[in-house]
CSV table of C-alpha atoms and ligand atoms in Angstrom, one decimal:
chain,number,residue,atom,x,y,z
A,1,MET,CA,-5.9,-4.8,-20.3
A,2,ILE,CA,-5.1,-4.9,-16.6
A,3,LEU,CA,-7.9,-4.3,-14.1
A,4,ILE,CA,-6.8,-2.2,-11.2
A,5,THR,CA,-9.2,-2.4,-8.3
A,6,GLY,CA,-8.9,0.6,-6.0
A,7,GLY,CA,-7.0,2.4,-8.8
A,8,ALA,CA,-8.5,5.7,-7.6
A,9,GLY,CA,-6.7,5.4,-4.3
A,10,TYR,CA,-3.2,6.5,-3.2
A,11,ILE,CA,-1.1,3.5,-4.2
A,12,GLY,CA,-3.3,2.2,-7.0
A,13,SER,CA,-3.3,5.5,-8.9
A,14,HIS,CA,0.5,5.6,-9.0
A,15,ILE,CA,0.6,2.1,-10.4
A,16,ASN,CA,-2.0,3.1,-13.0
A,17,LYS,CA,0.2,5.9,-14.2
A,18,LEU,CA,3.3,3.7,-14.4
A,19,LEU,CA,1.5,0.9,-16.3
A,20,ASN,CA,0.2,3.4,-18.8
A,21,GLN,CA,3.7,4.8,-19.2
A,22,ASN,CA,4.9,1.3,-20.0
A,23,GLY,CA,2.3,0.6,-22.7
A,24,TYR,CA,-0.2,-1.4,-20.7
A,25,GLU,CA,-3.9,-0.6,-21.1
A,26,THR,CA,-5.7,-0.3,-17.8
A,27,LEU,CA,-9.2,-0.3,-16.4
A,28,VAL,CA,-9.6,1.3,-13.0
A,29,LEU,CA,-12.4,-0.1,-10.9
A,30,ASP,CA,-13.3,1.8,-7.8
A,31,ASN,CA,-16.4,2.6,-5.8
A,32,LEU,CA,-14.9,6.0,-4.8
A,33,SER,CA,-15.7,5.4,-1.1
A,34,LYS,CA,-12.1,6.4,-0.3
A,35,GLY,CA,-10.5,7.0,-3.7
A,36,HIS,CA,-10.7,10.2,-5.8
A,37,LYS,CA,-12.1,10.3,-9.3
A,38,ASP,CA,-9.6,13.0,-10.3
A,39,SER,CA,-6.7,10.6,-9.5
A,40,VAL,CA,-7.8,8.4,-12.4
A,41,LYS,CA,-5.9,10.3,-15.1
A,42,TRP,CA,-5.0,7.3,-17.2
A,43,GLY,CA,-6.8,4.3,-18.7
A,44,GLU,CA,-10.5,3.7,-18.4
A,45,PHE,CA,-12.7,4.0,-15.3
A,46,VAL,CA,-15.7,2.0,-14.0
A,47,ASP,CA,-17.6,3.0,-10.8
A,48,CYS,CA,-18.3,-0.4,-9.3
A,49,ASP,CA,-18.3,-2.1,-5.8
A,50,LEU,CA,-16.4,-5.3,-5.5
A,51,GLY,CA,-19.1,-6.7,-3.4
A,52,ASP,CA,-21.6,-6.5,-6.4
A,53,GLU,CA,-20.9,-9.8,-8.1
A,54,GLU,CA,-23.4,-9.1,-11.0
A,55,ALA,CA,-21.8,-5.7,-11.8
A,56,LEU,CA,-18.3,-7.3,-11.6
A,57,ASN,CA,-19.4,-10.0,-14.0
A,58,ASP,CA,-20.6,-7.3,-16.4
A,59,VAL,CA,-17.2,-5.6,-16.2
A,60,PHE,CA,-15.4,-8.8,-17.0
A,61,ASN,CA,-17.8,-9.4,-19.9
A,62,THR,CA,-17.4,-5.9,-21.3
A,63,TYR,CA,-13.6,-5.6,-21.1
A,64,ASP,CA,-10.8,-7.8,-22.2
A,65,ILE,CA,-9.1,-8.3,-18.9
A,66,GLU,CA,-5.9,-10.4,-18.8
A,67,GLY,CA,-4.8,-9.8,-15.2
A,68,VAL,CA,-5.7,-8.0,-12.0
A,69,MET,CA,-3.9,-5.7,-9.6
A,70,HIS,CA,-6.0,-5.7,-6.4
A,71,PHE,CA,-5.8,-2.6,-4.2
A,72,ALA,CA,-9.4,-2.0,-3.2
A,73,ALA,CA,-9.4,-2.3,0.6
A,74,PHE,CA,-9.9,-0.3,3.8
A,75,SER,CA,-6.5,0.4,5.3
A,76,SER,CA,-6.9,2.1,8.7
A,77,VAL,CA,-5.5,0.0,11.5
A,78,ALA,CA,-7.4,2.0,14.1
A,79,GLU,CA,-10.7,1.8,12.3
A,80,SER,CA,-10.2,-1.9,11.9
A,81,MET,CA,-10.0,-2.3,15.7
A,82,GLU,CA,-13.3,-0.4,16.1
A,83,GLU,CA,-15.2,-1.9,13.2
A,84,PRO,CA,-13.6,-5.3,12.4
A,85,GLU,CA,-16.6,-6.6,10.5
A,86,LYS,CA,-16.2,-3.8,7.9
A,87,TYR,CA,-12.6,-5.0,7.3
A,88,PHE,CA,-13.5,-8.7,6.9
A,89,LYS,CA,-16.3,-7.9,4.6
A,90,ASN,CA,-14.5,-5.3,2.4
A,91,ASN,CA,-11.0,-6.7,2.4
A,92,PHE,CA,-11.6,-10.5,2.6
A,93,GLU,CA,-15.2,-11.3,1.4
A,94,ASN,CA,-15.1,-8.9,-1.5
A,95,THR,CA,-11.8,-10.4,-2.6
A,96,LEU,CA,-13.5,-13.8,-2.6
A,97,THR,CA,-16.1,-12.4,-5.0
A,98,LEU,CA,-13.3,-11.0,-7.2
A,99,LEU,CA,-11.5,-14.3,-7.3
A,100,LYS,CA,-14.7,-16.2,-8.1
A,101,VAL,CA,-15.5,-13.8,-11.0
A,102,MET,CA,-11.9,-14.0,-12.2
A,103,LYS,CA,-12.1,-17.8,-12.3
A,104,GLU,CA,-15.4,-17.7,-14.2
A,105,HIS,CA,-13.7,-15.6,-16.8
A,106,ARG,CA,-10.5,-17.5,-16.8
A,107,VAL,CA,-8.4,-14.6,-15.6
A,108,TYR,CA,-5.5,-16.2,-13.8
A,109,LYS,CA,-3.0,-13.5,-12.9
A,110,ILE,CA,-3.3,-11.3,-9.8
A,111,ILE,CA,-1.0,-9.0,-7.9
A,112,PHE,CA,-2.2,-8.5,-4.4
A,113,SER,CA,-1.6,-5.5,-2.2
A,114,SER,CA,-0.6,-6.9,1.2
A,115,THR,CA,1.1,-5.3,4.2
A,116,ALA,CA,3.7,-5.6,6.8
A,117,ALA,CA,0.8,-5.7,9.3
A,118,VAL,CA,0.7,-9.4,8.6
A,119,TYR,CA,3.7,-9.8,10.9
A,120,GLY,CA,2.2,-8.0,13.9
A,121,ILE,CA,4.9,-7.4,16.5
A,122,PRO,CA,7.8,-9.0,14.5
A,123,GLU,CA,9.8,-11.6,16.3
A,124,GLU,CA,13.0,-10.9,14.3
A,125,LEU,CA,14.6,-8.0,12.5
A,126,PRO,CA,14.9,-7.3,9.6
A,127,ILE,CA,11.7,-9.0,8.7
A,128,THR,CA,11.9,-11.6,6.0
A,129,GLU,CA,9.0,-13.3,4.2
A,130,ASN,CA,9.5,-16.2,6.5
A,131,THR,CA,9.2,-14.2,9.7
A,132,LEU,CA,6.3,-15.5,11.8
A,133,LEU,CA,2.9,-14.2,10.6
A,134,LYS,CA,1.0,-12.9,13.6
A,135,PRO,CA,-1.2,-10.0,12.9
A,136,ILE,CA,-2.4,-8.0,15.9
A,137,ASN,CA,-5.3,-6.1,14.3
A,138,PRO,CA,-8.3,-7.0,11.9
A,139,TYR,CA,-6.7,-5.0,9.1
A,140,GLY,CA,-3.6,-7.2,9.1
A,141,GLU,CA,-5.7,-10.3,9.7
A,142,SER,CA,-8.0,-9.6,6.7
A,143,LYS,CA,-5.0,-9.2,4.4
A,144,LEU,CA,-3.4,-12.4,5.7
A,145,MET,CA,-6.7,-14.2,5.1
A,146,VAL,CA,-6.6,-13.1,1.5
A,147,GLU,CA,-2.9,-14.2,1.2
A,148,ASN,CA,-3.9,-17.7,2.5
A,149,ARG,CA,-6.9,-17.9,0.1
A,150,LEU,CA,-4.6,-17.0,-2.8
A,151,SER,CA,-2.2,-19.7,-1.9
A,152,ASP,CA,-5.0,-22.3,-1.7
A,153,GLU,CA,-6.4,-21.2,-5.1
A,154,ALA,CA,-3.0,-21.3,-6.7
A,155,GLU,CA,-2.6,-24.9,-5.6
A,156,PHE,CA,-5.8,-26.2,-7.1
A,157,THR,CA,-6.5,-23.9,-10.0
A,158,PRO,CA,-4.4,-22.2,-12.8
A,159,LEU,CA,-4.3,-19.0,-10.8
A,160,LYS,CA,-0.9,-17.4,-10.3
A,161,TYR,CA,-0.4,-14.6,-7.8
A,162,VAL,CA,2.2,-12.3,-6.3
A,163,SER,CA,1.5,-10.8,-2.8
A,164,LEU,CA,3.4,-7.7,-2.1
A,165,ARG,CA,3.8,-6.8,1.6
A,166,TYR,CA,4.4,-3.1,1.8
A,167,PHE,CA,6.1,-1.4,4.7
A,168,ASN,CA,5.3,2.3,5.1
A,169,ALA,CA,4.2,3.7,1.8
A,170,ALA,CA,4.9,7.4,1.4
A,171,GLY,CA,5.8,10.2,-1.1
A,172,ALA,CA,4.1,11.2,-4.3
A,173,ASP,CA,4.4,11.3,-8.0
A,174,PHE,CA,7.3,13.6,-9.0
A,175,ASP,CA,5.1,15.4,-11.6
A,176,CYS,CA,2.7,16.2,-8.8
A,177,GLU,CA,-0.3,14.8,-10.7
A,178,ILE,CA,-1.3,12.4,-7.9
A,179,GLY,CA,-0.4,11.8,-4.3
A,180,GLU,CA,-1.6,10.9,-0.9
A,181,ASN,CA,-5.1,12.3,0.1
A,182,HIS,CA,-6.7,10.4,2.9
A,183,ASN,CA,-9.7,11.7,4.8
A,184,PRO,CA,-9.3,11.5,7.7
A,185,GLU,CA,-5.5,11.4,7.5
A,186,SER,CA,-3.6,9.2,10.1
A,187,HIS,CA,-0.2,8.7,8.5
A,188,LEU,CA,2.8,10.4,9.9
A,189,ILE,CA,4.3,12.2,6.9
A,190,PRO,CA,1.2,13.9,5.6
A,191,LEU,CA,0.3,14.9,9.2
A,192,VAL,CA,3.7,16.4,9.7
A,193,LEU,CA,3.5,18.3,6.4
A,194,ASP,CA,0.1,19.6,7.6
A,195,ALA,CA,1.9,21.1,10.5
A,196,ALA,CA,4.5,22.6,8.2
A,197,LEU,CA,1.7,24.1,6.1
A,198,GLY,CA,0.0,25.6,9.1
A,199,ARG,CA,-3.0,23.4,8.6
A,200,ARG,CA,-2.5,22.1,12.2
A,201,LYS,CA,-0.9,23.7,15.1
A,202,SER,CA,1.5,20.9,16.1
A,203,ILE,CA,2.4,17.2,15.5
A,204,SER,CA,2.1,14.6,18.3
A,205,ILE,CA,4.6,11.8,18.7
A,206,PHE,CA,2.8,8.8,19.9
A,207,GLY,CA,5.2,7.5,22.6
A,208,ASP,CA,8.9,8.2,23.2
A,209,ASP,CA,9.5,5.3,25.6
A,210,TYR,CA,10.1,2.6,23.0
A,211,GLU,CA,13.2,0.4,22.9
A,212,THR,CA,14.7,2.4,20.0
A,213,ARG,CA,17.7,4.8,19.6
A,214,ASP,CA,15.6,7.9,20.5
A,215,GLY,CA,12.6,6.2,22.1
A,216,THR,CA,10.2,6.8,19.2
A,217,CYS,CA,9.0,4.1,16.8
A,218,VAL,CA,11.2,3.1,13.8
A,219,ARG,CA,9.6,2.4,10.4
A,220,ASP,CA,10.8,1.6,6.9
A,221,TYR,CA,9.5,4.2,4.6
A,222,ILE,CA,9.2,3.3,0.9
A,223,HIS,CA,8.4,5.7,-2.0
A,224,VAL,CA,5.1,5.0,-3.7
A,225,ASN,CA,6.8,5.0,-7.1
A,226,ASP,CA,9.2,2.3,-5.9
A,227,LEU,CA,6.1,0.3,-4.9
A,228,ALA,CA,4.6,1.0,-8.4
A,229,GLU,CA,7.8,-0.3,-10.0
A,230,ALA,CA,7.6,-3.5,-8.0
A,231,HIS,CA,4.1,-4.1,-9.2
A,232,LEU,CA,5.1,-3.7,-12.8
A,233,LYS,CA,8.0,-6.1,-12.3
A,234,ALA,CA,5.8,-8.6,-10.4
A,235,TYR,CA,3.3,-8.5,-13.2
A,236,GLN,CA,6.0,-9.0,-15.9
A,237,TYR,CA,7.3,-11.9,-13.8
A,238,LEU,CA,3.8,-13.5,-13.8
A,239,GLU,CA,3.7,-13.1,-17.6
A,240,GLN,CA,6.8,-15.3,-17.9
A,241,ASP,CA,6.2,-19.0,-18.5
A,242,GLY,CA,7.4,-21.1,-15.6
A,243,SER,CA,7.0,-18.3,-13.0
A,244,VAL,CA,5.5,-19.4,-9.8
A,245,SER,CA,3.2,-17.6,-7.3
A,246,ASP,CA,5.2,-15.9,-4.6
A,247,ILE,CA,5.3,-13.3,-1.8
A,248,PHE,CA,7.7,-10.4,-1.4
A,249,ASN,CA,8.4,-7.7,1.2
A,250,LEU,CA,8.7,-4.2,-0.2
A,251,GLY,CA,10.7,-1.8,1.9
A,252,ASN,CA,14.0,0.1,1.8
A,253,GLY,CA,15.6,-2.0,4.5
A,254,THR,CA,16.4,1.2,6.5
A,255,GLY,CA,14.5,2.3,9.6
A,256,PHE,CA,13.8,5.9,10.6
A,257,SER,CA,12.4,7.0,13.9
A,258,VAL,CA,9.4,9.3,14.2
A,259,LYS,CA,11.7,12.0,15.5
A,260,GLU,CA,14.0,11.5,12.6
A,261,VAL,CA,11.2,11.7,10.1
A,262,ILE,CA,10.0,15.0,11.7
A,263,ASP,CA,13.5,16.4,11.5
A,264,VAL,CA,13.8,15.5,7.8
A,265,CYS,CA,10.4,17.2,7.2
A,266,LYS,CA,11.5,20.4,9.0
A,267,GLU,CA,14.7,20.5,6.9
A,268,VAL,CA,12.9,19.9,3.6
A,269,THR,CA,10.1,22.4,4.2
A,270,GLY,CA,12.3,24.9,6.0
A,271,VAL,CA,9.4,25.3,8.6
A,272,ASP,CA,9.7,24.9,12.3
A,273,PHE,CA,6.6,23.8,14.2
A,274,GLU,CA,5.6,22.5,17.6
A,275,VAL,CA,6.2,18.8,18.4
A,276,LYS,CA,4.3,17.3,21.4
A,277,ILE,CA,5.0,14.0,23.1
A,278,GLU,CA,1.8,11.9,23.8
A,279,GLY,CA,1.1,8.4,25.0
A,280,ARG,CA,1.6,5.4,22.9
A,281,ARG,CA,-0.8,4.4,20.1
A,282,GLU,CA,-2.2,1.0,20.6
A,283,GLY,CA,-0.6,-1.8,18.6
A,284,ASP,CA,2.5,0.0,17.4
A,285,PRO,CA,5.6,-2.2,17.3
A,286,ASP,CA,9.0,-0.6,18.2
A,287,PHE,CA,10.6,-1.5,14.9
A,288,LEU,CA,9.3,-2.5,11.4
A,289,ILE,CA,12.2,-2.9,9.0
A,290,ALA,CA,12.0,-5.0,5.8
A,291,ASP,CA,14.5,-7.4,4.4
A,292,ALA,CA,13.5,-7.0,0.8
A,293,ASP,CA,16.4,-9.1,-0.6
A,294,LYS,CA,14.0,-11.7,-2.1
A,295,ALA,CA,12.3,-9.0,-4.3
A,296,TRP,CA,15.8,-8.2,-5.6
A,297,ARG,CA,16.8,-11.8,-6.2
A,298,ILE,CA,13.6,-12.8,-8.0
A,299,LEU,CA,12.0,-9.7,-9.4
A,300,LYS,CA,15.3,-7.7,-9.8
A,301,TRP,CA,13.5,-4.9,-7.9
A,302,THR,CA,15.4,-2.5,-5.7
A,303,PRO,CA,14.1,0.8,-4.3
A,304,LYS,CA,15.5,4.0,-5.8
A,305,TYR,CA,14.3,6.7,-3.4
A,306,ASP,CA,15.5,7.7,0.1
A,307,LEU,CA,13.6,9.4,2.9
A,308,ASN,CA,14.6,12.9,1.6
A,309,GLU,CA,13.2,12.2,-1.8
A,310,ILE,CA,10.1,10.8,-0.2
A,311,VAL,CA,9.5,13.9,1.9
A,312,GLU,CA,10.4,16.3,-1.0
A,313,SER,CA,7.9,14.7,-3.3
A,314,ALA,CA,5.2,14.5,-0.6
A,315,TRP,CA,5.8,18.2,0.3
A,316,ALA,CA,5.4,19.3,-3.4
A,317,TRP,CA,2.2,17.4,-3.7
A,318,HIS,CA,0.9,18.5,-0.3
A,319,GLN,CA,1.3,22.1,-1.1
A,320,LYS,CA,-0.4,21.7,-4.5
A,321,LEU,CA,-3.3,19.7,-2.9
A,322,HIS,CA,-3.9,22.4,-0.4
A,323,GLY,CA,-3.6,25.2,-2.9
A,324,LYS,CA,-0.4,26.6,-1.5
A,325,LYS,CA,1.6,26.3,-4.7
B,1,UFG,N1,2.8,8.6,14.4
B,1,UFG,C1,3.0,9.6,15.3
B,1,UFG,N2,2.1,10.6,15.3
B,1,UFG,C2,1.1,10.7,14.3
B,1,UFG,C3,1.0,9.7,13.4
B,1,UFG,C4,1.9,8.6,13.5
B,1,UFG,O1,3.8,9.5,16.2
B,1,UFG,O2,0.4,11.7,14.3
B,1,UFG,C5,3.7,7.4,14.5
B,1,UFG,C6,3.0,6.1,14.7
B,1,UFG,O3,2.8,5.8,16.1
B,1,UFG,C7,4.1,5.1,14.1
B,1,UFG,C8,4.7,6.0,12.9
B,1,UFG,O4,4.4,7.3,13.3
B,1,UFG,O5,5.0,4.8,15.0
B,1,UFG,C9,4.1,5.7,11.6
B,1,UFG,O6,2.7,5.7,11.7
B,1,UFG,P1,1.8,5.6,10.4
B,1,UFG,O7,0.4,5.7,10.9
B,1,UFG,O8,2.2,6.6,9.4
B,1,UFG,O9,2.0,4.2,9.8
B,1,UFG,P2,1.9,2.8,10.5
B,1,UFG,O10,3.3,2.3,10.7
B,1,UFG,O11,1.1,2.8,11.7
B,1,UFG,O12,1.1,2.0,9.4
B,1,UFG,C10,1.5,1.7,8.1
B,1,UFG,C11,0.3,1.6,7.2
B,1,UFG,C12,-0.5,0.4,7.6
B,1,UFG,C13,0.3,-0.8,7.8
B,1,UFG,C14,1.4,-0.5,8.7
B,1,UFG,C15,2.3,-1.7,8.8
B,1,UFG,O13,-0.4,2.8,7.2
B,1,UFG,O14,-1.5,0.2,6.7
B,1,UFG,O15,2.2,0.6,8.2
B,1,UFG,O16,3.0,-1.9,7.6
B,1,UFG,F1,-0.5,-1.8,8.3
């Protein structure tokens, strides 16, 4: 079976569903500090903290684990600036424990949930896997430290890994069984949908003086189901003899500005709401756009969903989550 750490979280839960739909047995491991138990609708579940080596050993002794998908991590850039230690402990040190236990149990396949935050303010566009790695916050730094550790391990042990650098994950399961539910929420699309739902009075745009077509930041939004598909393909790739460890960007290759995202949300929901312009948020690059060509060449992965479908699925989920549908 495949162990999914952080499988009760937003992205992990979508992968859990897809793996089960494809005949894989899964074990979700989560300490429920951020994840939701009711998002674990498939496979088995164990409540365990990755920092607890003994408990983790028990899990590996109890279940027949053949590979790992590793999502368990803190993911707020802002929080990582305020409490960096938390990020290095949870995202990096706990991953070292996971890798140690995997090695002891001879589990040699891992898919790692990385991020475009490893590039910091990118020095070229679109961003390829060879673009300079220069994280500008502890969140991105902690993820890059794991990537580097994986690369070292893969050189000296039988471990094989794939690191997947996500751009802006968004959208929800089309059956509305699972979706994004962060507390507190900081991501653009769910916040805009909160405004559409009347759960907040307005949405603030953080800066309209960027060097972009309308002055607001441009991001590459990728549907969470497209991310899930990439994980499945990456795992199947690692199952093949002769495959080698690798790193892939996962994005649509198209950028949308904050204003454009808000317009699409207004159109999809049919609701108008107040939009305010505020000052810049610290550490936001003007543009983050992926070149995901390598994932196509090697994994034969290509995204299926556009921004409209992302927002439509997020809207359906958001209404259900807040009891409006
Ligand atoms: N934004 C607003 N108003 C809001 C919220 C966001 O204008 O109320 C803007 C941000 O300034 C940014 C864009 O909307 O320009 C997207 O912001 P998100 O917070 O939704 O996403 P980020 O691009 O900051 O972060 C995401 C992931 C991170 C990851 C990063 C880089 O959440 O984990 O992409 O890939 F590190």
